[in-house]
Short mmCIF file of C-alpha atoms in Angstrom, two decimals:
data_model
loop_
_atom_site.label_atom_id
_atom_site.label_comp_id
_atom_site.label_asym_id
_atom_site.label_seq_id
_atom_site.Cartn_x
_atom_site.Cartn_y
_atom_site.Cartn_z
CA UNK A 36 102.41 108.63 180.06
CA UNK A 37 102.52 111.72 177.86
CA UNK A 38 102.62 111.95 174.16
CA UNK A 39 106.52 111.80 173.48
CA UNK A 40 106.81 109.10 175.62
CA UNK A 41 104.19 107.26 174.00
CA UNK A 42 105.83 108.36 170.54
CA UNK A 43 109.28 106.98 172.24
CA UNK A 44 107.63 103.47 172.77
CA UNK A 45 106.05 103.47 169.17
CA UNK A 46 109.27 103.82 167.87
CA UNK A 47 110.95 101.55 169.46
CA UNK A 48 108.51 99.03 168.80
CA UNK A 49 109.02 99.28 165.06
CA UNK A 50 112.82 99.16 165.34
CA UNK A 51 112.19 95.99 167.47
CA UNK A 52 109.94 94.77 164.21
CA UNK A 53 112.97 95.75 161.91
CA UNK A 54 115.48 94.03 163.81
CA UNK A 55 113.69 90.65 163.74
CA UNK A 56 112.32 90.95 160.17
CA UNK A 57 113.88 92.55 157.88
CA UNK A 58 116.43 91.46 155.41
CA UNK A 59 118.19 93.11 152.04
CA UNK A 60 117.38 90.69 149.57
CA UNK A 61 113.68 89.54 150.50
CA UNK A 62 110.60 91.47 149.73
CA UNK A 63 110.08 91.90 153.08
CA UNK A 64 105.86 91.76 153.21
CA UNK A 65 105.53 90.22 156.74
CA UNK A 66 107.70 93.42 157.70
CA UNK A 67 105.19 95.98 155.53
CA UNK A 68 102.48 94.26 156.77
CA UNK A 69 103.10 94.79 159.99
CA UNK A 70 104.14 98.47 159.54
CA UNK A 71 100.87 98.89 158.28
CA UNK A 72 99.49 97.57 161.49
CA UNK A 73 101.63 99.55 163.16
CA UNK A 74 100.10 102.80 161.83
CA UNK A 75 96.47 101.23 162.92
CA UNK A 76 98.26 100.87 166.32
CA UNK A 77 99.92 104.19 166.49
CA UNK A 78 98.67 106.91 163.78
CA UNK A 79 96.75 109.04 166.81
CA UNK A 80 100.10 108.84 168.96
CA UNK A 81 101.89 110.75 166.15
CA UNK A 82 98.68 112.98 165.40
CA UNK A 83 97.94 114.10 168.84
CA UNK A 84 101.73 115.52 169.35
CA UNK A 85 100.76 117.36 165.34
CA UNK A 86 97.76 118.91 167.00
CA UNK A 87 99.07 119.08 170.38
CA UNK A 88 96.00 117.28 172.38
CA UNK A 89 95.95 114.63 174.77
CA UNK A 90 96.12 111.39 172.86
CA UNK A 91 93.57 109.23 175.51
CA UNK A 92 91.44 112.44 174.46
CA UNK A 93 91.03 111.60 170.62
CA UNK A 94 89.25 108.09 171.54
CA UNK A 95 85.89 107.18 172.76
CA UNK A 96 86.56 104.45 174.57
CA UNK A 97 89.01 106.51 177.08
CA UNK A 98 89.10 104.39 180.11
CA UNK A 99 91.60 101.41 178.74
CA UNK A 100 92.69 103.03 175.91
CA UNK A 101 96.80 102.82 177.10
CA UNK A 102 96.38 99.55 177.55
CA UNK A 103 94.67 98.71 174.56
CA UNK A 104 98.03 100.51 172.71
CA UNK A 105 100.32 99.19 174.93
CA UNK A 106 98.63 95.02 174.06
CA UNK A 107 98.85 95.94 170.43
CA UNK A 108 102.55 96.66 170.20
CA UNK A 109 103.96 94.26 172.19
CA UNK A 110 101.11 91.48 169.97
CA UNK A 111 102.55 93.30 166.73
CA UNK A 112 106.30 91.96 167.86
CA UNK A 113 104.94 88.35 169.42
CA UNK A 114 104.02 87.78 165.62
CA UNK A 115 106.88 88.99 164.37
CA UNK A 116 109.02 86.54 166.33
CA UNK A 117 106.34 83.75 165.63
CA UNK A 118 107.12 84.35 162.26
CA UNK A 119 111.07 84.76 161.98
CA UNK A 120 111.03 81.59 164.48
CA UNK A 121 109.89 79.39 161.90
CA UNK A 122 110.64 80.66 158.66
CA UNK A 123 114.17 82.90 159.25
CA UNK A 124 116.27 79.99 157.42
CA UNK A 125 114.17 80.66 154.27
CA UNK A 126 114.42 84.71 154.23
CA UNK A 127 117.41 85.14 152.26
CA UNK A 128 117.74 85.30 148.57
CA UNK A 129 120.19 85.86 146.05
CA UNK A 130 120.62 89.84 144.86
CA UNK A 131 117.85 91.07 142.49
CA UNK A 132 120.41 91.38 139.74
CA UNK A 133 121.15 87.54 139.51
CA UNK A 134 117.20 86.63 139.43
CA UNK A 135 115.29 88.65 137.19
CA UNK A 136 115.71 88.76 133.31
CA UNK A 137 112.62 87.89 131.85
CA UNK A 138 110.91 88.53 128.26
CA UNK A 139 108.35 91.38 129.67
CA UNK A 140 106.79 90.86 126.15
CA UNK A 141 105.99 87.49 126.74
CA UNK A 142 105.30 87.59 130.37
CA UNK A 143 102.70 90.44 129.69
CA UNK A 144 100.71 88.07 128.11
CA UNK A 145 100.19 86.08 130.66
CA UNK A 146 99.33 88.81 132.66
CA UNK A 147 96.98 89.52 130.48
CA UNK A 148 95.62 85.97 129.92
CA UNK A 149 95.77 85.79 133.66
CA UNK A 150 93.42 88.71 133.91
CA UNK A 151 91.05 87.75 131.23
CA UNK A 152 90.43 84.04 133.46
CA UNK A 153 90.31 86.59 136.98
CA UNK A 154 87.39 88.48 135.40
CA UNK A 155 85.59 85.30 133.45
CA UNK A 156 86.22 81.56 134.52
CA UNK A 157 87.74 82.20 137.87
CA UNK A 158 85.36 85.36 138.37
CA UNK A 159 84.05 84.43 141.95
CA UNK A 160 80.57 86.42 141.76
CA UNK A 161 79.85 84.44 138.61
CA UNK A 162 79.38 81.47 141.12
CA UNK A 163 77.60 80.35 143.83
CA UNK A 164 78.34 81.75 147.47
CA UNK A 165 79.52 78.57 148.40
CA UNK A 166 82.23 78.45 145.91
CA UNK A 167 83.29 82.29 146.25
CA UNK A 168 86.01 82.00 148.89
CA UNK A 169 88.10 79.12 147.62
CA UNK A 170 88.10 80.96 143.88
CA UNK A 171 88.57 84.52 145.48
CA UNK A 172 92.06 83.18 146.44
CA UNK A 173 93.16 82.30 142.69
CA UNK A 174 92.80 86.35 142.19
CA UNK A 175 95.24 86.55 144.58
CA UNK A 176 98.34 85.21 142.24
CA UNK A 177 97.82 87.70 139.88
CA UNK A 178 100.02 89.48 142.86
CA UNK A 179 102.45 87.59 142.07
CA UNK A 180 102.77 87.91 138.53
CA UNK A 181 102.52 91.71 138.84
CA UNK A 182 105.43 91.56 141.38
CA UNK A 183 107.89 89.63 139.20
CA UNK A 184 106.89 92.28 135.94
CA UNK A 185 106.54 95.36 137.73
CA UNK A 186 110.10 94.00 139.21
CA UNK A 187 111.92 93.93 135.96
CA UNK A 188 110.56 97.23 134.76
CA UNK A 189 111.89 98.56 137.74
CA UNK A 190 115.30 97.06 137.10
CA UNK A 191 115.39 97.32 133.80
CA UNK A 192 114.22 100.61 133.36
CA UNK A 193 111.70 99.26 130.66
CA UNK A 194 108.75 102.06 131.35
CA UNK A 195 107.42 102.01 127.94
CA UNK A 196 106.81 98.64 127.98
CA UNK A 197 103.08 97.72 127.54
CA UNK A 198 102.91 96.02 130.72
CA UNK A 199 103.44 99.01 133.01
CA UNK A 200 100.02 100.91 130.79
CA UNK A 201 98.28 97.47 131.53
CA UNK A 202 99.38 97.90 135.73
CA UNK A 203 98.25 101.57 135.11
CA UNK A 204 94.82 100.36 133.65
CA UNK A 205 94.25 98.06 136.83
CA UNK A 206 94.84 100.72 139.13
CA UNK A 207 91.94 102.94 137.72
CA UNK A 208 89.88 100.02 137.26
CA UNK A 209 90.27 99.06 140.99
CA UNK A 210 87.93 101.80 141.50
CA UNK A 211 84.87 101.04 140.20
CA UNK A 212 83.68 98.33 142.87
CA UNK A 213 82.22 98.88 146.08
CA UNK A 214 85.06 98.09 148.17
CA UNK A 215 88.02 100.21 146.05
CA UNK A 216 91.13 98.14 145.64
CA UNK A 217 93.17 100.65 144.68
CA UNK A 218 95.43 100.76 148.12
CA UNK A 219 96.30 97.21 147.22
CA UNK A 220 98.17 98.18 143.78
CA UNK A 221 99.85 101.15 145.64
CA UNK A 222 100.83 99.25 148.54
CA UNK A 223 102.37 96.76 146.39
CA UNK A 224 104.26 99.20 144.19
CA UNK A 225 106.05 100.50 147.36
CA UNK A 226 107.06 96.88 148.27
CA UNK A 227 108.31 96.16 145.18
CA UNK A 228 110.11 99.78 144.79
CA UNK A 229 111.98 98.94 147.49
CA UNK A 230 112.49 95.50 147.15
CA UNK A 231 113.84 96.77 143.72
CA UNK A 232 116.32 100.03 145.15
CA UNK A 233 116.43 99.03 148.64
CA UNK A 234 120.10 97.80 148.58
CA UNK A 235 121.22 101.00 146.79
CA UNK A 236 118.30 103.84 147.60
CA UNK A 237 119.88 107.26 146.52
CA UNK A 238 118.16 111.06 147.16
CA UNK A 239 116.43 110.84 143.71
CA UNK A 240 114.89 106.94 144.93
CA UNK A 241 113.96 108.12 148.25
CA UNK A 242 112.65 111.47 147.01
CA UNK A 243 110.45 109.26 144.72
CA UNK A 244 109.33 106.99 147.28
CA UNK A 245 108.15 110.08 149.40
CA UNK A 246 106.51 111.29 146.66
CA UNK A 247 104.05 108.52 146.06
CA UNK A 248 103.70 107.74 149.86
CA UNK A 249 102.94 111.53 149.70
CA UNK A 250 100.61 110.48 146.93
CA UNK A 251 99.04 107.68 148.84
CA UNK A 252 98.41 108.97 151.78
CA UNK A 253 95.81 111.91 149.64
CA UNK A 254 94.03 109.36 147.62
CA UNK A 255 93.24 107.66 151.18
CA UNK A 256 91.95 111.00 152.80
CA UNK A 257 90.32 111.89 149.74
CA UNK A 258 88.66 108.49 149.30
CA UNK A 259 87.54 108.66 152.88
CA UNK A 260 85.50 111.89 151.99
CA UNK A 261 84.19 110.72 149.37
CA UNK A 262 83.45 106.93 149.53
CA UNK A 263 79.73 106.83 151.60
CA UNK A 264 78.45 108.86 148.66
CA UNK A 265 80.78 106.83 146.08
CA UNK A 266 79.07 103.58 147.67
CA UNK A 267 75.44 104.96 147.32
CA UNK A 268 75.61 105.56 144.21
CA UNK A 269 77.12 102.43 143.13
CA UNK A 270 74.41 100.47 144.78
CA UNK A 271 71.31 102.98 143.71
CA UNK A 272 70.76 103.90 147.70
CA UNK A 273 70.21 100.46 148.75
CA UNK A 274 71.48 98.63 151.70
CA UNK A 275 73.67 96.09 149.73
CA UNK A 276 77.01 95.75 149.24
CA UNK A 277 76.71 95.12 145.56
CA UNK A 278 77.42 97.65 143.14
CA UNK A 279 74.82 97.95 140.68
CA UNK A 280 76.09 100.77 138.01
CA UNK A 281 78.67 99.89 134.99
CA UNK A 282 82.55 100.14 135.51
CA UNK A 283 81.66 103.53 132.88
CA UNK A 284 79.43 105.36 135.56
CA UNK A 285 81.58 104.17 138.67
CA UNK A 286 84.38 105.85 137.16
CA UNK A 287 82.22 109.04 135.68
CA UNK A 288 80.73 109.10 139.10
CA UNK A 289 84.18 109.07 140.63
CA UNK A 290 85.91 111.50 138.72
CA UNK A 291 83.14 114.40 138.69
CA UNK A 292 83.27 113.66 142.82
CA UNK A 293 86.89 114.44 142.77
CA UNK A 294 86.64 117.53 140.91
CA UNK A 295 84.56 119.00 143.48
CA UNK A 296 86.43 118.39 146.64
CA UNK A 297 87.10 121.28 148.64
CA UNK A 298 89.28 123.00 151.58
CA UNK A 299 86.76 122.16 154.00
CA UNK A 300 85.94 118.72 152.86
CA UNK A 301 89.90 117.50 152.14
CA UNK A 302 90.58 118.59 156.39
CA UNK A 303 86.73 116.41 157.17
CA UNK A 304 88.20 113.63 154.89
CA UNK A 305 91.75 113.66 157.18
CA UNK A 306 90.50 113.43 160.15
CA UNK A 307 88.15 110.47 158.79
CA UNK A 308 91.20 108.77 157.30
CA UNK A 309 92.96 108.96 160.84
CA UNK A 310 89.87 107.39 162.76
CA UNK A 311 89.48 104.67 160.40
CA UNK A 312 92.46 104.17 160.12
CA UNK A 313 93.45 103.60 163.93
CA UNK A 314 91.73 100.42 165.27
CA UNK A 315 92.44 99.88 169.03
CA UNK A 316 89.29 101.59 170.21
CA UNK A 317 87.38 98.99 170.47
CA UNK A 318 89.95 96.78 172.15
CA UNK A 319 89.35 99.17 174.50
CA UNK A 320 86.10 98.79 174.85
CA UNK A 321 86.24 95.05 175.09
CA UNK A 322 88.76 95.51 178.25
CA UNK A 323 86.52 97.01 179.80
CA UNK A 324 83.86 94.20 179.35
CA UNK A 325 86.01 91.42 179.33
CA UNK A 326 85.95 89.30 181.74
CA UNK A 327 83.54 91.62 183.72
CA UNK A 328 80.84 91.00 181.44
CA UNK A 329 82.21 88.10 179.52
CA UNK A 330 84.35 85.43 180.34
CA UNK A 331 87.77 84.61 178.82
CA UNK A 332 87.33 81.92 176.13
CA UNK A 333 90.79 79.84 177.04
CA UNK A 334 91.66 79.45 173.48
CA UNK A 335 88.38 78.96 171.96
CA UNK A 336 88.56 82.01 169.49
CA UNK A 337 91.87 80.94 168.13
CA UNK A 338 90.95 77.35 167.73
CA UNK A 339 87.30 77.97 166.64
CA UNK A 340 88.81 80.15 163.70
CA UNK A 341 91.65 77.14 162.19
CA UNK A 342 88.53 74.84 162.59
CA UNK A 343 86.19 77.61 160.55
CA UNK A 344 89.15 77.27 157.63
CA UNK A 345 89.05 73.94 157.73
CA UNK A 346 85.46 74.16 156.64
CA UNK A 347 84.97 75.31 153.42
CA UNK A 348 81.76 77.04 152.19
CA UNK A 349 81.20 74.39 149.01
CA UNK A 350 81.95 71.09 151.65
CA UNK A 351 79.65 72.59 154.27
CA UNK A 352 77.07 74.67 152.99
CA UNK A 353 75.65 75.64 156.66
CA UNK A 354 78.73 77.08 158.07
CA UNK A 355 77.79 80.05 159.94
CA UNK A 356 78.27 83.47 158.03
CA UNK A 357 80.69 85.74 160.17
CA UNK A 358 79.02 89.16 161.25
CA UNK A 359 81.59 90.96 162.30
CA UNK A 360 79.95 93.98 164.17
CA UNK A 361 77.55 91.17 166.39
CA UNK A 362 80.50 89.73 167.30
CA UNK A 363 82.26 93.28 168.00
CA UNK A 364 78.64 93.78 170.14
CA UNK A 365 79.22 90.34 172.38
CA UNK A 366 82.31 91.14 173.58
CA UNK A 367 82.49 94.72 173.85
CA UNK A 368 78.89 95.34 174.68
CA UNK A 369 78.79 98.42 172.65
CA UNK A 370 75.80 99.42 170.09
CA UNK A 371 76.66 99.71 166.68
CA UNK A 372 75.59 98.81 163.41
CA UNK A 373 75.84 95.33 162.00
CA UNK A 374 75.21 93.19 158.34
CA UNK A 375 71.40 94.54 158.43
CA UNK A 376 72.88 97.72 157.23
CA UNK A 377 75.07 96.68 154.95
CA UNK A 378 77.95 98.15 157.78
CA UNK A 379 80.91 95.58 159.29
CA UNK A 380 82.85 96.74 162.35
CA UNK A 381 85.30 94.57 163.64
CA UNK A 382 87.35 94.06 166.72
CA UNK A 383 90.62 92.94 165.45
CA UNK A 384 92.84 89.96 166.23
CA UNK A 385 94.94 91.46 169.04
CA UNK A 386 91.48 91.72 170.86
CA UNK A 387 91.16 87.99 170.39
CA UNK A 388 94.04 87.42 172.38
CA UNK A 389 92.87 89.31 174.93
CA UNK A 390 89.43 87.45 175.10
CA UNK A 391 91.11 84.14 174.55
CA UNK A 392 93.68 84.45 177.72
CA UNK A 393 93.40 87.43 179.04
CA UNK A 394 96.15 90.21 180.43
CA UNK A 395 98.98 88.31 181.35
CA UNK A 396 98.82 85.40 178.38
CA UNK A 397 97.20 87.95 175.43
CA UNK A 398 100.38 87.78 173.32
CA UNK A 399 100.11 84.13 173.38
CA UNK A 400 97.74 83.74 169.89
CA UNK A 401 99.40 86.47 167.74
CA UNK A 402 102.71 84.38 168.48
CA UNK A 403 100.64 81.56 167.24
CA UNK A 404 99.33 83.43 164.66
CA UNK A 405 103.28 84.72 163.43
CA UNK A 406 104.31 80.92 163.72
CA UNK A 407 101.42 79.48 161.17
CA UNK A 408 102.58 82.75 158.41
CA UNK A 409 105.56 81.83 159.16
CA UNK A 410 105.21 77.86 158.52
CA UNK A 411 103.05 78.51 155.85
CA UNK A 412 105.60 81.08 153.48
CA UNK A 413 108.13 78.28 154.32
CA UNK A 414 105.90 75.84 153.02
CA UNK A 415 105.61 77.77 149.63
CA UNK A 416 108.61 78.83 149.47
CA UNK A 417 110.15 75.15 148.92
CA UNK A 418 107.91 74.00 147.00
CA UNK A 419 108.46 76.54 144.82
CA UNK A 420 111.89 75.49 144.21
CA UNK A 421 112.87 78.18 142.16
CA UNK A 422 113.92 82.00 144.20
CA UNK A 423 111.69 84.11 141.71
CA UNK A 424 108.72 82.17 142.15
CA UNK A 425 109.55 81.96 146.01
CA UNK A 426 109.17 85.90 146.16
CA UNK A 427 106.58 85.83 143.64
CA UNK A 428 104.30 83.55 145.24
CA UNK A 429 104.76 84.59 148.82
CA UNK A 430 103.91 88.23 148.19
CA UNK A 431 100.04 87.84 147.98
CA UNK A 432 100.14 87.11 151.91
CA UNK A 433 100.73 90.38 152.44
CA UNK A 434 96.89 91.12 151.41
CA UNK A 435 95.55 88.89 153.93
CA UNK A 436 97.26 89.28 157.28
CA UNK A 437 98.05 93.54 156.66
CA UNK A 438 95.00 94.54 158.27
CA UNK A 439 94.91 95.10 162.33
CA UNK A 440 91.24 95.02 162.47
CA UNK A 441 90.52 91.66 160.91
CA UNK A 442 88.90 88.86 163.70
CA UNK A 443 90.99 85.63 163.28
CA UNK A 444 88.00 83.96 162.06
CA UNK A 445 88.78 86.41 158.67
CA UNK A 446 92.55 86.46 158.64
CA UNK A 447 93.06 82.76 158.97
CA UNK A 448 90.64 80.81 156.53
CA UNK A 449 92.30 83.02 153.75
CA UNK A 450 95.39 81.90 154.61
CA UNK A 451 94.69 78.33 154.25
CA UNK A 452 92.64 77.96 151.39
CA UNK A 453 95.17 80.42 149.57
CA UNK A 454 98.05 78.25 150.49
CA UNK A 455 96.02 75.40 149.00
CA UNK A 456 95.29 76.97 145.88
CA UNK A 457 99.53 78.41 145.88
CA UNK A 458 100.51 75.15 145.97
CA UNK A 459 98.47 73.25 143.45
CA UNK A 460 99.27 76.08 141.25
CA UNK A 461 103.03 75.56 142.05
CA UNK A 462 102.66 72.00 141.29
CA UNK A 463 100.62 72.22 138.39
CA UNK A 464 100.72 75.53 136.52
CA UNK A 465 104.18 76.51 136.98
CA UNK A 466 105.40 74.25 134.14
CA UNK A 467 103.15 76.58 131.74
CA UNK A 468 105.15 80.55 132.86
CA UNK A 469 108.70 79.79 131.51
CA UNK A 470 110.00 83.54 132.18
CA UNK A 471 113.70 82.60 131.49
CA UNK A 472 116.20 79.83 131.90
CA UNK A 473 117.13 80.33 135.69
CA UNK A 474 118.07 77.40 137.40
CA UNK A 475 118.11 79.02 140.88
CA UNK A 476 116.54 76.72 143.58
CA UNK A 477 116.58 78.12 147.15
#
């Protein structure tokens, strides 16, 4: 196949993802999630017709490279229909103008409350390793409380508003860690943007929304440039992943970097951005070495990976710690760098389907995996009970299953333990944010 028709197939493969998926008065995050994979999927498809080079070309692992593409769309829409199988009666919601009215002056402090506990009590480094996971996930609903206030300044128009300086104030300070966060506040601002305008978007709206994809898209190919040198200097040159400078110097650091990015160095950090951000190479590789080299495992990854989250670090302190890149090296057979160097390189979940069952059945887990999101955002969902909390609390999936290169053995403990934590908080905490005196139940 040539480029255009590969482009053709692309295409149609994301339509096929909008007809199952998306609907006018839901946030939508399974379907931006999967976009996002998408672009992992397809990014050198569109960039070899730009440059006008063969797009097998543009990959080091050439020789099953087409099929590698041609697994990972057709497992992008198996989980898409896993998903809408089981949770399509709970997508739809009443408009955005009949559920939010909220006091932003009130709910910004419990933002801010909420913060304060994220960075102190609930601060997972403050605790032992074996605790870390299951209190990484309560960071998560702070998601959901910026979706529901950066909603109603949206709707309301409310910009001055204290809250939208405090989102402002995360964003910058997303950037002082080792592994930058700062994709996650723009990714949800577009959800929510068009969650907010998607019913009515007008020239100005989508001439906005270009603008800060426009916007996006340079702080990722500038961050790719820059982030190796960002990262050794947060951690003084050693092989850690722990940052060992102030939030003060990270950002000094970060800012003098910017300032001297050049020509030469923005076109090095694009075609960085386009490599890392494409992940089927390796699926490639492991086709080729799979079951040649390796057997299929039958189901064993799938399985092996709901058992893993149904292990948690604090219950069973001797659970194995995942390295991605030796797993990447046992089924691919390739030599690459691994936790010894402070360096993960994974295979991603569509190749687990591949190893599990093999070419004619490799669809089957991602199916599986679209049918446990989608019995797991209908679990929430009712037991939220209440359509702005449904949204609310839902969103903060998107951040687990949006990236294509995640092993299931990362994607689905997550899942679980954050559903866990979701729904305690829904049972328990929910009593304490009275935002206004909606008696909407879906």
């Amino acid at each position: 196949m040539d480029n255009y028709q590969l482009l053709g197939i692309s295409l149609l493969t994301l339509f096929i993802i909008y007809k199952i998926l998306w609907v006018k008065t839901f946030h939508n995050f399974i379907f931006w999630a999967l976009v996002y994979q998408w672009t992992n999927v397809n990014i050198k498809v569109i960039y070899s017709i730009i440059i006008d080079q063969n797009f097998i070309s543009l990959h080091i692992y050439t020789d099953y490279i087409i099929r590698a593409w041609l697994y990972s769309n057709i497992d992008l829409i198996a989980v898409a229909l896993g998903f809408r199988i089981l949770a399509g009666s709970k997508l739809k919601f009443s408009s955005i103008n009949e559920l939010f009215n909220i006091d932003l002056h009130k709910f910004s402090n419990y933002y801010i409350i909420f913060s304060v506990l994220t960075l102190t009590v609930l601060n997972p480094s403050v605790y032992p390793q074996s605790l870390q996971q299951i209190l990484y996930q309560f960071t998560y609903l702070k998601y959901a409380l910026f979706f529901i206030g950066f909603a109603n300044i949206l709707k309301r128009k409310d910009f001055k508003n204290r809250l939208n300086y405090y989102f402002i104030f995360e964003f910058l300070l997303s950037f002082s860690g080792y592994f930058s966060t700062f994709k996650d506040y723009l990714m949800i601002v577009f959800i929510v943007y068009f969650y907010v305008n998607g019913q009515k978007l007008t020239l100005k709206q989508y001439g906005i929304g270009l603008v800060a994809l426009f916007i996006g898209l340079n702080f990722g190919i500038i961050w790719s440039e820059i982030k190796i040198d960002y990262r050794t200097f947060l951690t003084k040159g050693e092989v850690t992943q722990t940052t060992q400078r102030t939030t003060g110097e990270s950002l000094e650091y970060l800012y003098n970097r910017l300032n001297e990015i050049n020509t030469f160095q923005y076109n090095d950090g694009l075609l960085k951005f386009i490599d890392r951000l494409e992940y089927i190479d390796f699926f490639s590789a492991c086709i080729g070495y799979v079951p040649q080299n390796k057997p299929h495992q039958e189901g064993k990854i799938f399985s092996e990976a709901l058992l893993y989250g149904f292990q948690p670090r604090f219950l069973f302190p001797n659970k194995e710690i995942l390295d991605d890149s030796k797993y990447t090296r046992e089924y691919t057979g390739a030599s690459i760098s691994g936790s010894e160097e402070a360096t993960s390189i994974s295979l991603g979940y569509c190749a687990d389907g591949y190893i599990d069952f093999g070419e004619n059945l490799f669809f089957i887990t991602p199916l599986l995996f679209g049918l446990f999101i989608g019995g797991v955002y209908k679990l929430l969902v009712v037991k939220a009970n209440n359509q702005i909390w449904g949204l609310a609390i839902t969103l903060p999936l998107f951040y687990m299953i949006n990236n294509f290169g995640n092993i299931f053995n990362k994607m689905l403990p997550p899942v679980m333990y954050f559903t866990v934590v979701a729904y305690l908080f829904l049972h328990y905490g929910l009593k304490y944010f009275k935002l206004d005196d909606s008696k909407e139940t879906i």
